Coordinates of C-alpha atoms in Angstrom, one line a residue:
Chain A
V1 CA 77.7 21.1 47.1
F2 CA 77.6 17.5 46.1
V3 CA 79.8 15.9 43.6
W4 CA 77.5 13.0 43.0
H5 CA 80.1 10.8 41.5
Y6 CA 81.7 10.5 45.0
F7 CA 78.9 11.4 47.2
D8 CA 80.0 8.8 49.7
E9 CA 82.8 10.9 50.7
S10 CA 81.3 14.3 50.5
A11 CA 78.0 13.4 52.1
S12 CA 79.6 13.5 55.5
N13 CA 79.2 17.3 55.7
I14 CA 75.5 17.0 55.9
E15 CA 73.6 15.6 58.8
E16 CA 74.5 11.9 58.5
V17 CA 72.1 9.7 60.4
G18 CA 72.4 6.9 58.0
M19 CA 69.9 4.5 56.5
R20 CA 68.7 1.2 57.7
L21 CA 67.2 -1.6 55.7
P22 CA 66.6 -5.2 56.6
G23 CA 70.0 -6.8 57.3
T24 CA 72.2 -3.9 56.4
R25 CA 75.1 -3.0 58.6
Y26 CA 77.3 -0.6 56.6
Q27 CA 74.8 2.1 55.7
E28 CA 74.9 4.1 59.0
H29 CA 76.9 6.8 60.6
G30 CA 79.9 4.6 61.3
W31 CA 80.7 3.8 57.7
E32 CA 83.0 6.8 57.3
Q33 CA 85.1 5.6 60.2
V34 CA 85.1 2.0 59.0
R35 CA 86.4 3.2 55.6
K36 CA 89.1 5.4 57.2
L37 CA 90.2 2.6 59.5
L38 CA 90.5 0.1 56.6
G39 CA 92.3 2.8 54.6
Q40 CA 94.8 3.5 57.3
C41 CA 95.4 -0.2 58.0
S42 CA 95.8 -0.9 54.3
L43 CA 98.5 1.7 53.9
Q44 CA 100.3 0.1 56.8
A45 CA 100.0 -3.2 55.1
F46 CA 101.3 -1.8 51.9
A47 CA 104.2 -0.3 53.8
R48 CA 105.2 -3.8 54.8
C49 CA 104.5 -5.4 51.5
D50 CA 105.1 -3.2 48.4
P51 CA 102.1 -3.3 46.1
A52 CA 104.4 -4.2 43.3
G53 CA 105.1 -7.5 45.0
L54 CA 101.3 -8.1 45.3
L55 CA 100.8 -7.3 41.7
E56 CA 103.7 -9.4 40.5
A57 CA 102.6 -12.3 42.6
G58 CA 100.5 -13.1 39.6
A59 CA 98.6 -15.7 41.6
A60 CA 96.1 -13.1 42.8
H61 CA 95.0 -15.6 45.5
E62 CA 98.4 -15.4 47.3
G63 CA 98.4 -11.6 47.2
L64 CA 94.9 -11.5 48.7
A65 CA 95.8 -13.9 51.5
L66 CA 98.9 -11.8 52.3
Y67 CA 97.0 -8.5 52.2
V68 CA 94.2 -9.9 54.5
D69 CA 96.8 -11.2 57.0
L70 CA 98.7 -7.9 57.1
V71 CA 95.6 -5.7 57.3
G72 CA 94.2 -8.0 60.0
E73 CA 97.4 -7.5 62.0
A74 CA 97.2 -3.7 61.6
L75 CA 93.5 -3.8 62.7
H76 CA 94.5 -5.7 65.8
A77 CA 97.2 -3.2 66.5
A78 CA 94.7 -0.4 66.1
S79 CA 92.0 -2.1 68.0
R80 CA 92.2 0.1 71.1
S81 CA 92.1 3.4 69.2
A82 CA 89.1 5.6 69.7
R83 CA 88.2 5.2 66.0
A84 CA 88.2 1.4 66.2
Q85 CA 86.1 1.4 69.3
A86 CA 83.5 3.9 68.1
S87 CA 80.0 2.7 67.5
G88 CA 79.5 1.7 63.8
N89 CA 75.8 1.2 63.6
S90 CA 72.7 1.0 65.6
Y91 CA 73.0 -2.8 66.0
G92 CA 75.9 -2.2 68.4
D93 CA 78.7 -3.2 66.0
S94 CA 81.9 -1.3 66.6
V95 CA 83.9 0.2 63.8
L96 CA 86.5 -2.4 64.4
E97 CA 84.0 -5.3 64.2
L98 CA 82.6 -3.9 61.0
A99 CA 86.1 -3.4 59.5
F100 CA 87.1 -7.0 60.3
T101 CA 83.9 -8.4 58.9
L102 CA 84.4 -6.4 55.7
L103 CA 88.0 -7.7 55.5
Y104 CA 86.8 -11.3 55.8
E105 CA 84.2 -10.6 53.2
L106 CA 87.0 -9.4 50.9
Q107 CA 88.9 -12.6 51.6
A108 CA 85.9 -14.6 50.3
R109 CA 85.6 -12.5 47.2
P110 CA 88.7 -12.8 45.1
G111 CA 87.0 -11.1 42.2
D112 CA 86.9 -7.9 44.1
W113 CA 90.6 -8.2 44.9
S114 CA 91.4 -8.8 41.3
A115 CA 89.4 -5.7 40.3
F116 CA 91.5 -3.7 42.8
C117 CA 94.7 -5.2 41.5
A118 CA 93.6 -4.3 37.9
A119 CA 92.9 -0.7 39.0
L120 CA 96.3 -0.5 40.6
S121 CA 98.0 -1.9 37.5
A122 CA 96.2 0.5 35.3
E123 CA 97.5 3.5 37.3
E124 CA 100.9 1.9 37.4
R125 CA 101.0 1.7 33.7
K126 CA 100.3 5.4 33.5
L127 CA 102.3 6.7 36.4
G128 CA 104.8 4.0 37.3
P129 CA 104.9 2.8 40.9
F130 CA 103.0 5.9 42.1
W131 CA 102.8 4.6 45.7
R132 CA 106.5 5.2 46.2
K133 CA 106.2 8.8 45.1
P134 CA 105.4 11.8 47.3
G135 CA 101.7 12.0 47.8
G136 CA 101.3 8.6 46.2
D137 CA 99.6 7.3 49.4
A138 CA 96.6 9.4 48.6
L139 CA 95.9 7.7 45.3
L140 CA 96.6 4.3 46.9
R141 CA 94.2 5.1 49.7
K142 CA 91.6 6.2 47.1
K143 CA 91.9 2.9 45.3
V144 CA 91.4 1.1 48.6
N145 CA 88.4 3.3 49.3
D146 CA 86.8 2.5 46.0
M147 CA 87.2 -1.2 46.6
Y148 CA 85.6 -1.1 50.0
A149 CA 82.9 1.3 48.9
L150 CA 81.7 -1.2 46.4
L151 CA 82.3 -4.2 48.7
R152 CA 80.1 -2.7 51.5
D153 CA 77.2 -2.3 49.1
K154 CA 77.7 -5.9 47.8
V155 CA 77.8 -7.2 51.4
D156 CA 74.8 -5.2 52.5
A157 CA 72.9 -6.3 49.4
D158 CA 73.5 -9.9 50.3
N159 CA 72.6 -9.2 53.9
Y160 CA 69.4 -7.6 52.7
Q161 CA 68.5 -10.6 50.6
A162 CA 69.1 -13.0 53.4
A163 CA 67.1 -10.9 55.8
C164 CA 64.0 -10.3 53.7
G165 CA 64.1 -12.6 50.7
R166 CA 63.8 -9.9 48.1
P167 CA 66.5 -9.6 45.4
C168 CA 68.9 -6.8 45.8
S169 CA 72.2 -5.7 44.2
A170 CA 75.1 -3.4 45.1
N171 CA 73.7 -0.9 42.6
R172 CA 70.3 -1.1 44.2
M173 CA 71.8 -0.5 47.6
Y174 CA 73.6 2.5 46.2
A175 CA 70.3 3.8 44.8
Y176 CA 68.6 3.4 48.2
R177 CA 71.4 5.4 49.8
M178 CA 71.2 8.1 47.1
L179 CA 67.4 8.4 47.7
D180 CA 68.0 8.6 51.5
T181 CA 70.6 11.3 51.0
A182 CA 68.3 13.1 48.6
Y183 CA 65.6 13.0 51.2
G184 CA 68.0 14.4 53.8
E185 CA 68.8 17.3 51.5
I186 CA 65.2 18.0 50.7
A187 CA 64.3 17.9 54.4
R188 CA 67.2 20.4 55.1
L189 CA 65.9 22.7 52.3
F190 CA 62.3 22.5 53.6
Q191 CA 63.5 23.4 57.0
S192 CA 65.2 26.5 55.8
W193 CA 62.7 27.3 53.1
R194 CA 63.0 31.0 53.5
E195 CA 66.7 31.0 52.6
H196 CA 66.0 28.5 49.7
A197 CA 62.6 29.7 48.6
A198 CA 63.4 29.4 44.9
Q199 CA 64.9 25.9 45.2
V200 CA 62.1 24.6 47.4
G201 CA 59.6 26.1 44.9
A202 CA 61.4 24.2 42.1
I203 CA 61.1 21.0 44.2
L204 CA 57.4 21.5 44.9
G205 CA 56.7 22.7 41.4
R206 CA 55.1 26.0 42.4
A207 CA 56.1 29.5 43.5
L208 CA 56.2 30.0 47.2
D209 CA 54.5 32.9 49.0
A210 CA 54.2 31.3 52.4
E211 CA 55.6 28.4 54.3
P212 CA 54.8 25.3 52.3
I213 CA 52.6 23.0 54.2
E214 CA 54.6 20.1 52.7
A215 CA 57.5 21.2 54.8
R216 CA 55.6 20.4 58.0
Q217 CA 54.0 17.3 56.7
M218 CA 57.1 15.5 55.5
K219 CA 58.0 13.9 58.8
S220 CA 59.8 10.9 57.5
I221 CA 61.3 9.6 54.3
G222 CA 58.2 7.5 53.7
L223 CA 56.3 10.7 53.2
C224 CA 58.7 12.2 50.7
R225 CA 57.2 12.2 47.3
A226 CA 59.0 10.8 44.2
E227 CA 58.3 13.9 42.1
W228 CA 60.0 16.1 44.7
V229 CA 63.1 13.9 44.4
L230 CA 63.0 14.1 40.6
R231 CA 62.5 17.9 40.6
W232 CA 65.2 18.4 43.2
S233 CA 67.7 16.4 41.2
E234 CA 66.6 18.1 38.0
S235 CA 67.0 21.6 39.4
L236 CA 70.1 20.9 41.4
E237 CA 72.5 22.1 38.7
R238 CA 70.7 25.4 38.5
F239 CA 71.0 26.1 42.2
T240 CA 74.4 24.5 43.1
G241 CA 76.3 24.1 39.8
S242 CA 76.5 20.4 39.9
A243 CA 74.1 18.0 38.4
G244 CA 71.7 16.0 40.5
P245 CA 72.2 12.3 41.0
L246 CA 69.3 11.4 38.7
H247 CA 70.5 13.8 36.1
T248 CA 74.2 13.1 35.7
R249 CA 75.7 12.1 32.4
S250 CA 76.8 8.8 34.0
K251 CA 73.3 7.4 33.6
R252 CA 73.9 5.5 36.8
F253 CA 70.3 6.0 37.9
A254 CA 68.9 6.2 34.4
S255 CA 66.4 3.4 35.2
L256 CA 64.9 5.4 38.0
Q257 CA 64.7 8.7 36.1
D258 CA 61.5 7.8 34.4
S259 CA 60.0 5.8 37.2
P260 CA 58.6 7.8 40.0
D261 CA 56.7 4.7 41.1
K262 CA 59.9 2.9 41.7
I263 CA 61.4 5.8 43.5
G264 CA 58.3 6.2 45.6
A265 CA 58.3 2.5 46.5
M266 CA 62.0 2.7 47.6
L267 CA 61.4 5.8 49.7
R268 CA 58.5 4.1 51.4
E269 CA 60.4 1.0 52.0
I270 CA 63.2 2.9 53.8
G271 CA 60.6 4.8 55.8
D272 CA 58.6 1.6 56.8
Y273 CA 61.7 -0.1 57.9
E274 CA 62.9 2.9 59.8
E275 CA 59.7 2.9 61.7
L276 CA 59.8 -0.8 62.3
S277 CA 63.3 -0.9 63.5
A278 CA 62.9 2.1 65.7
N279 CA 60.7 0.0 67.9
R280 CA 62.7 -3.1 67.7
D281 CA 66.5 -2.7 67.8
Q282 CA 67.3 -6.4 68.0
D283 CA 66.2 -7.8 64.7
W284 CA 69.7 -8.8 63.8
L285 CA 70.0 -12.5 64.6
Q286 CA 72.0 -12.9 67.7
D287 CA 75.1 -15.0 67.9
G288 CA 75.5 -17.8 70.4
G289 CA 72.7 -19.4 72.2
D290 CA 70.5 -21.2 69.8
A291 CA 72.0 -19.5 66.7
G292 CA 73.2 -22.8 65.4
A293 CA 69.9 -24.5 65.7
W294 CA 69.0 -23.8 62.1
L295 CA 71.7 -26.3 61.1
D296 CA 69.4 -29.1 62.2
D297 CA 66.7 -27.6 60.0
Y298 CA 69.1 -27.4 57.1
W299 CA 70.2 -31.1 57.4
R300 CA 66.6 -32.2 57.9
V301 CA 65.5 -30.3 54.7
L302 CA 68.3 -31.9 52.7
G303 CA 67.6 -35.3 54.3
E304 CA 63.9 -35.2 53.5
S305 CA 64.7 -34.2 50.0
L306 CA 67.2 -37.0 49.6
E307 CA 64.8 -39.6 51.0
A308 CA 61.7 -38.5 49.1
A309 CA 62.3 -35.7 46.8
T310 CA 59.3 -34.0 45.3
P311 CA 59.2 -35.2 41.8
G312 CA 59.1 -31.8 40.3
P313 CA 59.0 -29.6 38.4
D314 CA 61.8 -27.6 40.0
Q315 CA 60.8 -24.3 41.4
V316 CA 64.3 -22.9 41.1
L317 CA 64.4 -19.3 40.3
E318 CA 66.9 -20.1 37.5
A319 CA 68.5 -23.3 36.1
L320 CA 71.6 -24.3 37.9
Q321 CA 74.5 -26.6 37.1
D322 CA 74.9 -29.4 39.6
Q323 CA 78.4 -29.6 40.9
L324 CA 78.4 -32.0 43.7
D325 CA 81.9 -33.1 44.6
D326 CA 82.5 -36.5 46.0
H327 CA 85.1 -37.0 48.6
S328 CA 86.7 -39.8 50.7
P329 CA 87.2 -39.1 54.4
P330 CA 90.8 -39.2 55.5
S331 CA 92.1 -41.8 58.0
L332 CA 91.3 -41.2 61.6
D333 CA 94.8 -41.9 62.9
M334 CA 96.4 -38.9 64.5
Q335 CA 99.8 -39.0 65.9
V336 CA 100.4 -36.9 69.0
Q337 CA 103.6 -35.0 68.2
D338 CA 106.0 -34.4 71.0
S339 CA 109.3 -34.8 69.3
P340 CA 112.3 -32.9 70.8
A341 CA 112.2 -30.8 67.6
A342 CA 108.6 -29.7 68.3
V343 CA 109.6 -28.6 71.8
V344 CA 112.5 -26.5 70.5
I345 CA 110.4 -24.9 67.8
A346 CA 107.6 -24.1 70.2
E347 CA 110.0 -22.3 72.4
R348 CA 111.5 -20.5 69.5
V349 CA 108.1 -19.0 68.7
S350 CA 107.4 -18.2 72.3
L351 CA 104.9 -20.9 72.9
P352 CA 104.9 -23.3 75.9
P353 CA 107.4 -26.1 75.2
R354 CA 104.7 -28.8 75.1
F355 CA 102.2 -26.7 73.2
V356 CA 101.7 -29.1 70.3
Q357 CA 101.2 -32.1 72.6
M358 CA 98.8 -30.3 75.0
A359 CA 96.9 -28.8 72.1
Q360 CA 96.4 -32.2 70.5
L361 CA 95.2 -33.7 73.7
A362 CA 92.7 -30.9 74.1
E363 CA 91.2 -31.7 70.7
D364 CA 88.0 -33.6 70.6
R365 CA 89.1 -36.3 68.2
A366 CA 85.6 -37.6 67.7
S367 CA 84.5 -34.3 66.4
W368 CA 83.6 -33.9 62.8
S369 CA 86.2 -31.3 62.1
A370 CA 89.0 -33.2 63.8
R371 CA 88.1 -36.4 61.8
M372 CA 87.9 -34.5 58.6
M373 CA 91.3 -33.0 59.2
A374 CA 92.9 -36.0 60.7
G375 CA 95.4 -36.2 57.9
D376 CA 96.5 -32.6 58.5
S377 CA 99.0 -31.5 61.0
L378 CA 97.9 -29.8 64.2
P379 CA 99.2 -26.4 63.0
V380 CA 97.2 -26.8 59.8
R381 CA 94.1 -27.6 61.7
L382 CA 94.6 -24.6 64.0
A383 CA 95.2 -22.4 60.9
V384 CA 91.8 -23.6 59.5
Y385 CA 90.1 -22.5 62.8
L386 CA 92.0 -19.3 62.7
K387 CA 90.8 -18.5 59.3
L388 CA 87.2 -19.5 59.6
L389 CA 86.5 -18.5 63.2
G390 CA 89.1 -16.0 64.0
P391 CA 91.9 -15.9 66.6
F392 CA 89.5 -16.3 69.6
D393 CA 86.3 -18.2 70.0
D394 CA 84.5 -19.6 73.0
S395 CA 84.7 -23.1 71.6
Y396 CA 88.5 -23.2 71.5
P397 CA 90.1 -25.3 74.3
R398 CA 92.4 -23.3 76.4
D399 CA 95.4 -25.4 75.4
W400 CA 95.1 -24.1 71.8
L401 CA 95.7 -20.6 72.9
D402 CA 99.0 -18.7 73.2
P403 CA 99.2 -17.8 76.8
A404 CA 100.8 -14.5 75.9
S405 CA 97.9 -13.3 73.7
G406 CA 95.0 -15.4 74.9
E407 CA 94.4 -16.2 71.2
L408 CA 95.3 -18.9 68.7
P409 CA 99.0 -18.7 67.6
T410 CA 99.5 -16.5 64.6
M411 CA 100.1 -17.9 61.1
Q412 CA 103.8 -17.1 61.6
Q413 CA 103.9 -19.2 64.8
L414 CA 101.9 -22.0 63.2
A415 CA 104.2 -22.1 60.2
A416 CA 107.2 -22.3 62.4
L417 CA 105.5 -25.1 64.5
D418 CA 104.9 -27.0 61.3
D419 CA 108.4 -26.3 60.1
V420 CA 107.0 -25.0 56.8
S421 CA 107.0 -21.6 55.1
L422 CA 104.1 -19.3 55.5
P423 CA 102.9 -19.8 51.9
T424 CA 103.0 -23.5 52.3
L425 CA 101.0 -23.4 55.5
R426 CA 98.4 -21.2 53.7
K427 CA 98.3 -23.6 50.8
R428 CA 97.7 -26.6 53.2
R429 CA 95.2 -24.6 55.2
D430 CA 93.2 -23.7 52.1
A431 CA 93.4 -27.3 50.8
A432 CA 92.0 -28.5 54.2
I433 CA 89.2 -25.9 54.0
A434 CA 88.4 -27.0 50.4
R435 CA 88.2 -30.6 51.7
L436 CA 85.8 -29.6 54.5
L437 CA 83.6 -27.8 52.0
G438 CA 83.6 -30.9 49.8
A439 CA 82.8 -33.1 52.8
Q440 CA 80.0 -30.9 53.9
R441 CA 78.3 -31.3 50.5
N442 CA 78.1 -34.9 51.4
D443 CA 75.1 -34.4 53.6
G444 CA 75.0 -37.4 55.8
E445 CA 78.5 -36.9 57.0
L446 CA 77.5 -34.2 59.4
R447 CA 74.6 -35.7 61.2
Chain B
M1 CA 75.4 -41.2 65.3
K2 CA 78.5 -39.1 65.1
T3 CA 79.7 -36.6 67.5
S4 CA 79.1 -33.0 66.8
T5 CA 80.7 -30.4 69.1
A6 CA 80.0 -26.8 69.5
L7 CA 83.2 -26.1 67.6
D8 CA 82.0 -28.4 64.8
R9 CA 78.7 -26.6 64.5
K10 CA 80.3 -23.2 64.3
L11 CA 82.7 -24.4 61.7
Q12 CA 79.9 -26.1 59.7
E13 CA 77.8 -22.9 59.9
R14 CA 80.8 -20.9 58.7
L15 CA 81.5 -23.3 55.9
L16 CA 77.9 -23.3 54.7
T17 CA 77.5 -19.6 54.7
A18 CA 80.9 -17.9 54.3
A19 CA 81.6 -18.6 50.7
R20 CA 80.8 -15.7 48.3
P21 CA 80.8 -17.2 44.8
D22 CA 80.5 -14.7 42.0
G23 CA 77.0 -14.1 40.9
D24 CA 75.4 -15.8 43.8
R25 CA 71.8 -14.9 44.4
L26 CA 68.5 -16.2 45.9
M27 CA 67.9 -19.4 44.0
L28 CA 64.7 -20.5 45.8
G29 CA 61.7 -18.4 46.8
D30 CA 60.5 -18.1 50.4
A31 CA 57.5 -20.3 49.6
V32 CA 59.6 -23.2 48.5
L33 CA 62.0 -22.8 51.5
L34 CA 59.1 -22.5 54.0
A35 CA 57.3 -25.6 52.6
A36 CA 60.6 -27.5 52.9
L37 CA 61.1 -26.3 56.5
D38 CA 57.6 -27.3 57.6
G39 CA 57.8 -30.6 55.9
S40 CA 54.9 -30.0 53.6
R41 CA 56.9 -30.2 50.4
A42 CA 60.4 -31.7 50.2
L43 CA 62.8 -30.0 47.8
T44 CA 63.2 -31.5 44.4
A45 CA 66.6 -32.8 43.4
G46 CA 67.2 -29.7 41.4
E47 CA 66.1 -27.4 44.2
R48 CA 68.4 -29.3 46.6
A49 CA 71.3 -28.8 44.3
A50 CA 70.5 -25.1 43.9
L51 CA 70.4 -24.7 47.6
Q52 CA 73.7 -26.4 48.2
A53 CA 75.4 -24.4 45.5
S54 CA 74.1 -21.0 46.8
P55 CA 75.4 -19.8 50.2
L56 CA 73.1 -16.8 49.9
T57 CA 70.1 -19.1 49.6
V58 CA 71.4 -21.1 52.6
R59 CA 71.6 -17.8 54.5
R60 CA 68.0 -17.1 53.6
L61 CA 67.0 -20.6 54.8
R62 CA 68.9 -19.9 58.0
Q63 CA 67.0 -16.7 58.5
L64 CA 63.6 -18.4 57.9
A65 CA 64.5 -21.3 60.1
L66 CA 65.5 -19.1 63.0
E67 CA 62.4 -16.9 62.5
R68 CA 60.3 -20.1 62.5
R69 CA 61.9 -21.4 65.6
A70 CA 61.4 -18.1 67.3
A71 CA 57.7 -18.1 66.3
E72 CA 57.2 -21.7 67.4
G73 CA 58.7 -20.7 70.8
M74 CA 55.9 -18.1 71.1
V75 CA 53.2 -20.6 70.2
V76 CA 54.4 -23.4 72.4
H77 CA 54.9 -21.1 75.4
P78 CA 52.0 -18.7 75.3
Q79 CA 51.9 -15.9 77.7
W80 CA 50.5 -17.1 81.0
Q81 CA 48.3 -14.6 82.8
G82 CA 47.4 -16.7 85.9
S83 CA 45.5 -19.8 87.0
T84 CA 42.7 -20.3 89.5
G85 CA 41.3 -23.2 91.6
M86 CA 38.6 -24.1 94.1
L87 CA 38.5 -25.9 97.4
R88 CA 36.4 -29.0 96.8
A89 CA 33.9 -30.5 99.2
A90 CA 36.2 -33.6 99.3
D91 CA 39.0 -31.4 100.6
A92 CA 37.3 -31.1 103.9
G93 CA 39.3 -32.4 106.9
V94 CA 43.0 -32.3 106.6
L95 CA 44.0 -30.6 103.4
H96 CA 47.2 -31.9 101.6
E97 CA 46.9 -30.3 98.2
L98 CA 44.9 -28.1 95.9
V99 CA 45.1 -28.1 92.1
T100 CA 44.2 -25.3 89.8
D101 CA 41.5 -25.8 87.2
D102 CA 44.0 -25.9 84.4
R103 CA 45.9 -28.6 86.3
C104 CA 49.1 -26.6 85.8
W105 CA 49.7 -25.8 89.5
T106 CA 49.5 -27.7 92.7
L107 CA 49.6 -26.3 96.2
H108 CA 51.0 -28.8 98.6
F109 CA 50.6 -28.4 102.4
V110 CA 52.9 -30.2 104.6
G111 CA 53.2 -30.2 108.4
S112 CA 50.6 -30.2 111.1
D113 CA 49.0 -28.1 113.8
C114 CA 50.7 -24.7 114.0
N115 CA 53.6 -25.7 111.8
W116 CA 52.4 -25.8 108.2
R117 CA 54.4 -25.1 105.1
V118 CA 53.1 -24.4 101.7
I119 CA 54.7 -25.4 98.4
L120 CA 53.7 -24.2 95.0
Q121 CA 54.5 -26.7 92.2
L122 CA 54.5 -26.1 88.5
A123 CA 53.4 -29.1 86.4
G124 CA 56.1 -30.1 83.9
D125 CA 53.6 -30.4 81.1
A126 CA 52.1 -27.0 81.6
P127 CA 52.2 -25.3 78.1
F128 CA 54.0 -22.3 79.6
A129 CA 56.4 -24.3 81.8
A130 CA 59.5 -23.7 79.7
R131 CA 58.8 -20.1 79.4
L132 CA 58.3 -19.6 83.2
M133 CA 61.4 -21.6 84.1
Q134 CA 63.3 -19.4 81.7
D135 CA 61.8 -16.1 82.7
Q136 CA 61.6 -16.8 86.4
P137 CA 58.9 -14.2 87.1
L138 CA 57.9 -13.3 90.6
L139 CA 54.8 -15.4 91.5
R140 CA 52.0 -14.9 94.0
V141 CA 49.3 -17.2 95.4
L142 CA 46.2 -15.5 96.7
D143 CA 43.3 -16.9 98.7
G144 CA 39.7 -16.2 97.7
A145 CA 39.7 -13.1 99.9
G146 CA 42.8 -11.7 98.1
Q147 CA 45.3 -12.3 100.9
V148 CA 48.8 -13.4 100.0
V149 CA 49.4 -17.1 100.7
L150 CA 52.8 -17.3 99.2
Q151 CA 55.1 -15.1 97.1
G152 CA 58.4 -16.0 95.4
R153 CA 60.2 -17.4 92.4
L154 CA 60.3 -21.0 91.2
D155 CA 63.5 -22.9 92.0
S156 CA 65.1 -25.2 89.4
D157 CA 62.6 -27.9 90.3
G158 CA 59.7 -25.7 89.4
E159 CA 58.8 -25.2 93.1
C160 CA 58.4 -22.4 95.5
E161 CA 58.1 -22.9 99.2
G162 CA 57.2 -20.8 102.1
A163 CA 55.8 -20.8 105.7
W164 CA 52.0 -21.0 106.0
P165 CA 51.2 -17.4 106.9
F166 CA 47.8 -17.9 108.6
V167 CA 46.8 -19.0 112.1
A168 CA 44.1 -21.4 110.9
D169 CA 45.2 -24.6 109.2
P170 CA 45.0 -24.7 105.4
A171 CA 41.6 -26.5 105.2
R172 CA 39.9 -24.1 107.6
H173 CA 41.6 -21.0 106.2
F174 CA 40.4 -21.7 102.7
Q175 CA 36.9 -22.5 103.8
Q176 CA 36.8 -19.1 105.5
A177 CA 38.5 -17.2 102.6
G178 CA 36.1 -17.8 99.7
A179 CA 37.1 -21.5 99.1
A180 CA 39.1 -20.3 96.1
F181 CA 42.7 -19.5 95.3
S182 CA 44.7 -18.1 92.4
V183 CA 48.3 -18.2 91.1
E184 CA 49.5 -15.2 89.2
P185 CA 52.6 -13.6 87.9
I186 CA 53.5 -10.2 89.4
A187 CA 54.3 -7.8 86.6
P188 CA 58.0 -6.6 87.0

């Protein structure tokens, strides 16, 4: 029996193959495990940092940064578990990779974090600090689930738009999935039509006296007809006691209810892509290799427009406010730090004594990023790389890595190296990133 | 010209595409982006601003640019099925080289008497050169009678060398074997 309001959770008891659309990564079998892993790691994070602290922080930005760091650590700690290493989708992403990607998406979307905080606050006003009470974990986990459930659809809607150029929203992604699940249900009923003759009859709109030929003909979701979905949803309450997704009071799918054409087009789109992707499993753009080659195209497109812009009129899909920031590049002087204090601190955080000096020598000072961040300390620069590219990347010089972990030093180590508090380091790091973003808007700077 | 390292490029890519501003959506249609990519219509100032303010639109541009590059790769390096060539009248006497009709391959013969070697050489300007150098397929040279003259893979200089497998010297052999030859890939 479905409770459509939460069908994400309850759908796992039916055959869950999952849906694929251009660009989507979170709609397949592995999602349940991604959600559970993020829930589990979030609870660990909240055990180390009471939600009350995060809510009181007031500056939501600080709370989000701390949450992301703590969950990231918990994910690292769980990275060898069977759940983390399980396959998450047919593109070869593991559950762990998908969880990390979603966490980084959250980091870039403070609005989602604020909504989560608001939801926690609302519960807190009713129940007090419920997370400290027995069983409070379950409610906390549910709030986390809700946040990631919405986030995954936002992320996949963006992925879809980037992949195929057609507009999409989280709601639309949710509707695709509802239709995919509905198709799965209808297919299951068709398969056992004898046991469900009345319901299958209601779906087909006629009484059954023999095996319906439709049951044999519906070989894929693309062949599922919109009116079957509508009739299935309409009659679901009669057969199972709970309203069908297109017929709930929530009106979530109200716009589809009277539009069999739209439903049909969406079903066919899922079916077409299923067929296409079954023959071609590598349509996700691969990392590495020539993946960065598009940057040259990007700068060329901007450059040609700057040199000789088409006079107009603009073919922008909607008017946009121009917010180009100017910036002045920082000085190129970088002092190599090797003070006795630096040596002592490096040893205190279990890094090689000459870590700072060696790491600075390993930097390519002529590089754009080093020049842009020349005014920042080495720990701040490394913190920027840590945030944007993660703890390990092929392009990191070996001398940047902590020999113990084979990765960049942690934020804690970097803060100690810089002799500043963790929040200060975060602030400086974020300021440096903002500066990089500003610099990047100034096109010519990157050539 | 300023230095741009692999690290820079990754960082720039992340900076351009990682932000998720509220309400971001596709600001430019595919037609506008593709025309800008192929140089047929530069972006207007407004479109340029729209692109720069929308990481999602930049991601769409990225996808189109990569698809375009992949498609170009296919056009520039078409599938090569094989090349053929003939022994010319002027090749009588001592034979030093044979060239295929498409001028993409040269067979060099070096040595003398009973000690000949044969070298297959790919022309650098062959339309499929890059593709072959990358794919490194197994190649075979046949004479006009269908006998194998040479078989192997190109080295990094685009050459493949082997001992001359016949008793007769190259000129005489080709005269006897249909005065023709072919170079072809062997399907894996």
